[in-house]
PDB file of C-alpha atoms in Angstrom:
ATOM      1  CA  MET Z   1      -9.913   2.565  -7.210  1.00 86.00           C
ATOM      2  CA  GLU Z   2     -10.699   4.596  -4.090  1.00 91.00           C
ATOM      3  CA  PHE Z   3     -11.378   8.185  -3.140  1.00 92.00           C
ATOM      4  CA  GLY Z   4     -12.834   9.992  -0.158  1.00 95.00           C
ATOM      5  CA  GLY Z   5     -12.363  12.808   2.272  1.00 95.00           C
ATOM      6  CA  HIS Z   6     -13.608  14.731   5.301  1.00 94.00           C
ATOM      7  CA  LEU Z   7     -15.420  18.060   5.277  1.00 95.00           C
ATOM      8  CA  PRO Z   8     -16.622  20.394   8.035  1.00 95.00           C
ATOM      9  CA  ALA Z   9     -20.422  20.275   8.326  1.00 94.00           C
ATOM     10  CA  GLY Z  10     -21.976  22.524  10.934  1.00 92.00           C
ATOM     11  CA  GLU Z  11     -20.261  21.840  14.242  1.00 93.00           C
ATOM     12  CA  GLY Z  12     -19.267  18.335  13.141  1.00 96.00           C
ATOM     13  CA  GLU Z  13     -17.368  16.526  10.398  1.00 97.00           C
ATOM     14  CA  LEU Z  14     -18.774  14.716   7.373  1.00 97.00           C
ATOM     15  CA  GLY Z  15     -16.718  11.902   5.869  1.00 97.00           C
ATOM     16  CA  PHE Z  16     -17.209   9.907   2.692  1.00 96.00           C
ATOM     17  CA  ARG Z  17     -15.434   7.047   0.948  1.00 96.00           C
ATOM     18  CA  VAL Z  18     -16.063   5.253  -2.340  1.00 97.00           C
ATOM     19  CA  TRP Z  19     -14.036   2.283  -3.557  1.00 94.00           C
ATOM     20  CA  GLN Z  20     -14.206  -0.507  -6.133  1.00 93.00           C
ATOM     21  CA  LYS Z  21     -11.945  -3.509  -6.736  1.00 89.00           C
ATOM     22  CA  ASN Z  22     -11.798  -6.253  -9.360  1.00 88.00           C
ATOM     23  CA  ALA Z  23      -9.689  -9.227  -8.329  1.00 80.00           C
ATOM     24  CA  ASN Z  24      -8.537 -12.391 -10.053  1.00 80.00           C
ATOM     25  CA  ASP Z  25      -7.885 -15.407  -7.817  1.00 73.00           C
ATOM     26  CA  LEU Z  26      -9.680 -13.705  -4.937  1.00 69.00           C
ATOM     27  CA  ILE Z  27      -8.813 -14.749  -1.408  1.00 69.00           C
ATOM     28  CA  ASP Z  28     -11.891 -14.245   0.750  1.00 65.00           C
ATOM     29  CA  ASP Z  29     -12.617 -15.515   4.239  1.00 62.00           C
ATOM     30  CA  THR Z  30     -15.496 -17.025   6.141  1.00 61.00           C
ATOM     31  CA  GLN Z  31     -16.231 -16.847   9.838  1.00 58.00           C
ATOM     32  CA  VAL Z  32     -15.953 -20.043  11.854  1.00 60.00           C
ATOM     33  CA  GLY Z  33     -19.290 -20.218  13.639  1.00 56.00           C
ATOM     34  CA  VAL Z  34     -19.806 -17.357  16.097  1.00 58.00           C
ATOM     35  CA  THR Z  35     -16.112 -17.237  17.014  1.00 64.00           C
ATOM     36  CA  ALA Z  36     -13.639 -14.550  15.995  1.00 64.00           C
ATOM     37  CA  LEU Z  37     -11.797 -17.112  13.838  1.00 65.00           C
ATOM     38  CA  HIS Z  38     -11.831 -16.972  10.038  1.00 62.00           C
ATOM     39  CA  GLN Z  39     -10.577 -19.396   7.399  1.00 63.00           C
ATOM     40  CA  ASP Z  40      -9.373 -18.610   3.899  1.00 68.00           C
ATOM     41  CA  ILE Z  41     -11.627 -19.294   0.900  1.00 70.00           C
ATOM     42  CA  ASN Z  42     -10.432 -18.952  -2.709  1.00 73.00           C
ATOM     43  CA  TYR Z  43     -12.481 -17.924  -5.777  1.00 72.00           C
ATOM     44  CA  ALA Z  44     -11.535 -17.440  -9.418  1.00 74.00           C
ATOM     45  CA  ALA Z  45     -12.581 -13.770  -9.385  1.00 80.00           C
ATOM     46  CA  GLY Z  46     -14.169 -11.131  -7.187  1.00 82.00           C
ATOM     47  CA  ARG Z  47     -15.984  -7.831  -7.709  1.00 86.00           C
ATOM     48  CA  LEU Z  48     -16.088  -5.650  -4.609  1.00 87.00           C
ATOM     49  CA  SER Z  49     -17.330  -2.101  -4.000  1.00 93.00           C
ATOM     50  CA  ALA Z  50     -18.607   0.103  -1.192  1.00 94.00           C
ATOM     51  CA  GLU Z  51     -19.884   3.605  -0.566  1.00 96.00           C
ATOM     52  CA  THR Z  52     -19.718   5.007   2.966  1.00 97.00           C
ATOM     53  CA  LEU Z  53     -20.973   8.223   4.532  1.00 97.00           C
ATOM     54  CA  ASP Z  54     -20.380   9.157   8.166  1.00 96.00           C
ATOM     55  CA  TYR Z  55     -20.940  12.141  10.432  1.00 97.00           C
ATOM     56  CA  VAL Z  56     -19.384  12.872  13.828  1.00 97.00           C
ATOM     57  CA  LEU Z  57     -20.577  15.662  16.118  1.00 97.00           C
ATOM     58  CA  PRO Z  58     -18.384  16.470  19.143  1.00 96.00           C
ATOM     59  CA  VAL Z  59     -20.161  17.142  22.437  1.00 96.00           C
ATOM     60  CA  PRO Z  60     -18.789  18.523  25.746  1.00 93.00           C
ATOM     61  CA  ARG Z  61     -16.133  16.688  27.761  1.00 92.00           C
ATOM     62  CA  GLY Z  62     -14.771  14.733  24.794  1.00 93.00           C
ATOM     63  CA  GLY Z  63     -17.986  12.934  23.920  1.00 96.00           C
ATOM     64  CA  ARG Z  64     -19.551  12.478  20.504  1.00 97.00           C
ATOM     65  CA  ILE Z  65     -22.665  11.666  18.536  1.00 98.00           C
ATOM     66  CA  TYR Z  66     -22.108   9.741  15.300  1.00 98.00           C
ATOM     67  CA  ALA Z  67     -23.873   8.083  12.388  1.00 97.00           C
ATOM     68  CA  ASN Z  68     -22.609   5.907   9.535  1.00 98.00           C
ATOM     69  CA  VAL Z  69     -24.326   4.557   6.405  1.00 98.00           C
ATOM     70  CA  ASN Z  70     -22.638   1.930   4.238  1.00 96.00           C
ATOM     71  CA  HIS Z  71     -23.642   0.241   0.963  1.00 95.00           C
ATOM     72  CA  THR Z  72     -21.591  -2.810  -0.064  1.00 91.00           C
ATOM     73  CA  VAL Z  73     -21.532  -5.170  -3.035  1.00 87.00           C
ATOM     74  CA  SER Z  74     -19.330  -8.269  -2.733  1.00 83.00           C
ATOM     75  CA  LEU Z  75     -19.533 -10.801  -5.573  1.00 82.00           C
ATOM     76  CA  ASN Z  76     -17.540 -14.016  -6.126  1.00 78.00           C
ATOM     77  CA  GLU Z  77     -17.131 -15.984  -9.354  1.00 80.00           C
ATOM     78  CA  GLY Z  78     -16.048 -19.556  -9.891  1.00 74.00           C
ATOM     79  CA  CYS Z  79     -15.759 -22.528  -7.587  1.00 69.00           C
ATOM     80  CA  GLU Z  80     -15.285 -22.117  -3.839  1.00 64.00           C
ATOM     81  CA  THR Z  81     -12.172 -23.933  -2.582  1.00 65.00           C
ATOM     82  CA  GLN Z  82     -10.523 -24.166   0.816  1.00 63.00           C
ATOM     83  CA  LEU Z  83      -6.751 -24.659   0.951  1.00 58.00           C
ATOM     84  CA  LEU Z  84      -6.110 -27.940  -0.938  1.00 52.00           C
ATOM     85  CA  ALA Z  85      -9.715 -29.148  -0.690  1.00 57.00           C
ATOM     86  CA  PRO Z  86     -11.731 -29.799  -3.864  1.00 61.00           C
ATOM     87  CA  CYS Z  87     -14.385 -27.398  -5.135  1.00 63.00           C
ATOM     88  CA  PHE Z  88     -17.537 -27.036  -3.061  1.00 62.00           C
ATOM     89  CA  GLY Z  89     -20.141 -27.609  -5.777  1.00 62.00           C
ATOM     90  CA  GLN Z  90     -20.051 -26.552  -9.427  1.00 62.00           C
ATOM     91  CA  SER Z  91     -18.387 -23.489 -10.870  1.00 62.00           C
ATOM     92  CA  THR Z  92     -20.778 -20.549 -11.125  1.00 68.00           C
ATOM     93  CA  GLY Z  93     -21.021 -17.040 -12.481  1.00 74.00           C
ATOM     94  CA  PHE Z  94     -20.996 -14.126 -10.074  1.00 77.00           C
ATOM     95  CA  THR Z  95     -22.925 -14.739  -6.861  1.00 75.00           C
ATOM     96  CA  PRO Z  96     -23.001 -12.646  -3.676  1.00 76.00           C
ATOM     97  CA  ALA Z  97     -20.526 -13.501  -0.954  1.00 74.00           C
ATOM     98  CA  ASP Z  98     -21.997 -15.283   2.062  1.00 69.00           C
ATOM     99  CA  HIS Z  99     -21.206 -12.292   4.269  1.00 72.00           C
ATOM    100  CA  GLU Z 100     -22.465  -9.647   1.849  1.00 78.00           C
ATOM    101  CA  GLN Z 101     -24.906  -7.237   3.452  1.00 84.00           C
ATOM    102  CA  HIS Z 102     -26.007  -4.495   1.047  1.00 86.00           C
ATOM    103  CA  TRP Z 103     -26.901  -1.924   3.661  1.00 91.00           C
ATOM    104  CA  SER Z 104     -25.649  -1.290   7.163  1.00 94.00           C
ATOM    105  CA  ILE Z 105     -26.327   1.706   9.384  1.00 97.00           C
ATOM    106  CA  THR Z 106     -24.736   2.448  12.732  1.00 97.00           C
ATOM    107  CA  ASP Z 107     -25.230   5.377  15.054  1.00 97.00           C
ATOM    108  CA  GLY Z 108     -24.665   6.144  18.677  1.00 97.00           C
ATOM    109  CA  PHE Z 109     -23.461   8.521  21.332  1.00 97.00           C
ATOM    110  CA  LEU Z 110     -20.908   8.869  24.109  1.00 97.00           C
ATOM    111  CA  PHE Z 111     -21.607  11.296  26.954  1.00 97.00           C
ATOM    112  CA  ASN Z 112     -18.877  11.741  29.546  1.00 95.00           C
ATOM    113  CA  ASP Z 113     -19.837  13.076  32.986  1.00 93.00           C
ATOM    114  CA  ARG Z 114     -17.908  15.370  35.324  1.00 91.00           C
ATOM    115  CA  HIS Z 115     -16.813  12.513  37.584  1.00 89.00           C
ATOM    116  CA  GLY Z 116     -14.838  10.303  35.190  1.00 88.00           C
ATOM    117  CA  GLY Z 117     -17.800   8.176  34.136  1.00 92.00           C
ATOM    118  CA  TRP Z 118     -19.818   7.924  30.950  1.00 95.00           C
ATOM    119  CA  PHE Z 119     -23.016   6.706  29.321  1.00 97.00           C
ATOM    120  CA  SER Z 120     -23.012   5.362  25.751  1.00 97.00           C
ATOM    121  CA  GLY Z 121     -25.431   3.764  23.342  1.00 97.00           C
ATOM    122  CA  ASP Z 122     -25.087   2.136  19.929  1.00 96.00           C
ATOM    123  CA  MET Z 123     -27.568   1.029  17.264  1.00 97.00           C
ATOM    124  CA  GLU Z 124     -26.827  -1.186  14.252  1.00 95.00           C
ATOM    125  CA  TYR Z 125     -29.081  -2.013  11.315  1.00 95.00           C
ATOM    126  CA  GLY Z 126     -28.164  -4.722   8.808  1.00 92.00           C
ATOM    127  CA  SER Z 127     -30.215  -5.539   5.694  1.00 89.00           C
ATOM    128  CA  GLY Z 128     -29.453  -9.276   5.977  1.00 87.00           C
ATOM    129  CA  LEU Z 129     -26.958 -11.739   4.502  1.00 84.00           C
ATOM    130  CA  SER Z 130     -26.776 -13.225   1.029  1.00 75.00           C
ATOM    131  CA  SER Z 131     -26.135 -16.808   0.107  1.00 66.00           C
ATOM    132  CA  ALA Z 132     -25.134 -18.547  -3.112  1.00 57.00           C
ATOM    133  CA  PHE Z 133     -28.859 -18.974  -3.810  1.00 61.00           C
ATOM    134  CA  CYS Z 134     -29.198 -15.191  -4.244  1.00 61.00           C
ATOM    135  CA  SER Z 135     -28.449 -15.097  -7.956  1.00 60.00           C
ATOM    136  CA  PRO Z 136     -28.678 -12.445  -9.179  1.00 58.00           C
ATOM    137  CA  ALA Z 137     -28.129 -10.553  -5.953  1.00 53.00           C
ATOM    138  CA  THR Z 138     -31.278  -8.799  -4.756  1.00 56.00           C
ATOM    139  CA  ASP Z 139     -32.286  -7.372  -1.398  1.00 57.00           C
ATOM    140  CA  ASP Z 140     -35.472  -9.440  -1.329  1.00 64.00           C
ATOM    141  CA  CYS Z 141     -33.531 -12.689  -0.941  1.00 70.00           C
ATOM    142  CA  LYS Z 142     -31.552 -11.421   2.058  1.00 77.00           C
ATOM    143  CA  GLU Z 143     -32.035 -13.294   5.317  1.00 81.00           C
ATOM    144  CA  THR Z 144     -32.796 -11.801   8.730  1.00 83.00           C
ATOM    145  CA  PRO Z 145     -32.512  -8.032   8.459  1.00 88.00           C
ATOM    146  CA  HIS Z 146     -31.863  -6.864  12.003  1.00 91.00           C
ATOM    147  CA  ILE Z 147     -31.576  -3.979  14.423  1.00 93.00           C
ATOM    148  CA  THR Z 148     -29.435  -4.331  17.528  1.00 94.00           C
ATOM    149  CA  LEU Z 149     -29.071  -1.931  20.433  1.00 96.00           C
ATOM    150  CA  ALA Z 150     -26.396  -1.765  23.103  1.00 97.00           C
ATOM    151  CA  VAL Z 151     -25.995   0.535  26.116  1.00 97.00           C
ATOM    152  CA  GLU Z 152     -23.144   0.950  28.581  1.00 97.00           C
ATOM    153  CA  LYS Z 153     -22.663   2.863  31.820  1.00 97.00           C
ATOM    154  CA  GLY Z 154     -19.240   3.553  33.285  1.00 95.00           C
ATOM    155  CA  ILE Z 155     -18.713   4.749  36.860  1.00 95.00           C
ATOM    156  CA  GLU Z 156     -15.307   5.850  38.109  1.00 93.00           C
ATOM    157  CA  VAL Z 157     -14.380   3.919  41.260  1.00 91.00           C
ATOM    158  CA  GLY Z 158     -10.730   4.961  41.551  1.00 88.00           C
ATOM    159  CA  LYS Z 159      -7.955   6.735  39.727  1.00 86.00           C
ATOM    160  CA  ASN Z 160      -8.097   5.463  36.118  1.00 85.00           C
ATOM    161  CA  VAL Z 161     -10.436   2.636  37.166  1.00 92.00           C
ATOM    162  CA  ALA Z 162     -14.110   2.396  36.197  1.00 93.00           C
ATOM    163  CA  LEU Z 163     -16.875  -0.106  36.872  1.00 95.00           C
ATOM    164  CA  THR Z 164     -18.742  -0.889  33.641  1.00 96.00           C
ATOM    165  CA  ALA Z 165     -22.198  -2.343  33.022  1.00 97.00           C
ATOM    166  CA  ARG Z 166     -23.258  -3.161  29.467  1.00 97.00           C
ATOM    167  CA  ILE Z 167     -26.267  -4.736  27.772  1.00 97.00           C
ATOM    168  CA  ARG Z 168     -25.677  -6.072  24.257  1.00 95.00           C
ATOM    169  CA  ASN Z 169     -28.420  -6.929  21.750  1.00 94.00           C
ATOM    170  CA  LEU Z 170     -30.960  -5.217  23.994  1.00 94.00           C
ATOM    171  CA  LEU Z 171     -33.937  -6.296  21.837  1.00 92.00           C
ATOM    172  CA  ASN Z 172     -32.687  -9.913  21.727  1.00 94.00           C
ATOM    173  CA  ASP Z 173     -32.853  -9.871  17.915  1.00 91.00           C
ATOM    174  CA  ARG Z 174     -32.044 -13.213  16.257  1.00 89.00           C
ATOM    175  CA  TYR Z 175     -30.167 -12.947  12.972  1.00 88.00           C
ATOM    176  CA  TYR Z 176     -27.622 -14.868  10.912  1.00 85.00           C
ATOM    177  CA  VAL Z 177     -23.898 -14.216  11.178  1.00 81.00           C
ATOM    178  CA  THR Z 178     -23.182 -17.046   8.686  1.00 76.00           C
ATOM    179  CA  LEU Z 179     -25.681 -18.283   6.114  1.00 76.00           C
ATOM    180  CA  LEU Z 180     -25.401 -21.370   3.878  1.00 70.00           C
ATOM    181  CA  ASN Z 181     -21.622 -21.203   3.657  1.00 65.00           C
ATOM    182  CA  ALA Z 182     -18.900 -23.761   4.403  1.00 61.00           C
ATOM    183  CA  GLN Z 183     -19.621 -23.339   8.119  1.00 64.00           C
ATOM    184  CA  GLY Z 184     -23.394 -23.744   7.829  1.00 70.00           C
ATOM    185  CA  ASN Z 185     -25.862 -21.424   9.561  1.00 79.00           C
ATOM    186  CA  HIS Z 186     -25.122 -19.596  12.804  1.00 80.00           C
ATOM    187  CA  PHE Z 187     -27.025 -16.920  14.701  1.00 85.00           C
ATOM    188  CA  ALA Z 188     -25.717 -13.900  16.576  1.00 87.00           C
ATOM    189  CA  LEU Z 189     -25.478 -14.110  20.338  1.00 89.00           C
ATOM    190  CA  PRO Z 190     -28.704 -13.359  22.220  1.00 92.00           C
ATOM    191  CA  ARG Z 191     -29.103 -10.533  24.719  1.00 95.00           C
ATOM    192  CA  THR Z 192     -26.134 -10.460  27.104  1.00 95.00           C
ATOM    193  CA  PHE Z 193     -25.323  -8.576  30.301  1.00 96.00           C
ATOM    194  CA  ASP Z 194     -21.711  -7.724  31.111  1.00 95.00           C
ATOM    195  CA  LEU Z 195     -20.093  -6.312  34.249  1.00 95.00           C
ATOM    196  CA  GLY Z 196     -16.441  -5.420  34.295  1.00 95.00           C
ATOM    197  CA  LEU Z 197     -13.606  -3.144  35.320  1.00 92.00           C
ATOM    198  CA  LYS Z 198     -11.906  -0.813  32.888  1.00 90.00           C
ATOM    199  CA  PHE Z 199      -8.366   0.376  33.557  1.00 88.00           C
ATOM    200  CA  GLY Z 200      -7.006   3.537  31.946  1.00 77.00           C
ATOM    201  CA  LEU Z 201      -3.449   4.810  31.581  1.00 55.00           C
TER     202      LEU Z 201
END
């Protein structure tokens, strides 16, 4: 079940989405360390739902200011299996998925200048990850709530070419990206500095 929509709100647009899903023989996935790779995990049943609210405010020269709030519940039931591997542990009732994070908030801005460049910033809050030991699921058993900040400056250096400088995880916050799952525990990357060239069309 899902419904949502977008409505004008002041000079911007307000969007909302609500969905809920019950699944038998749920195919979930788990991240492989801090890579972009995922592997399939199978459970007997799943109960998934989310409520999302977002707002986007246009600003001059095609820029924007935005905010998003999301509440998610992701529960698995039964014995965790991987492809043809045996069960990992004993069958259980509903427990939160390893990647479940009840609350997440993102906001940011993009300001374009008159010379083909830009300045942007992003903030993300996460209430922390669950593990199979969070039963029943409660926020007070979540691990490493976090806030991360990122900023980027783009400077046009030629036609459709820009020099970019970006700082990710500005506060160097340490938090889990996997917690007590088949891949063990892994932390997000620390503060990083990136320089690059961006090519447009």
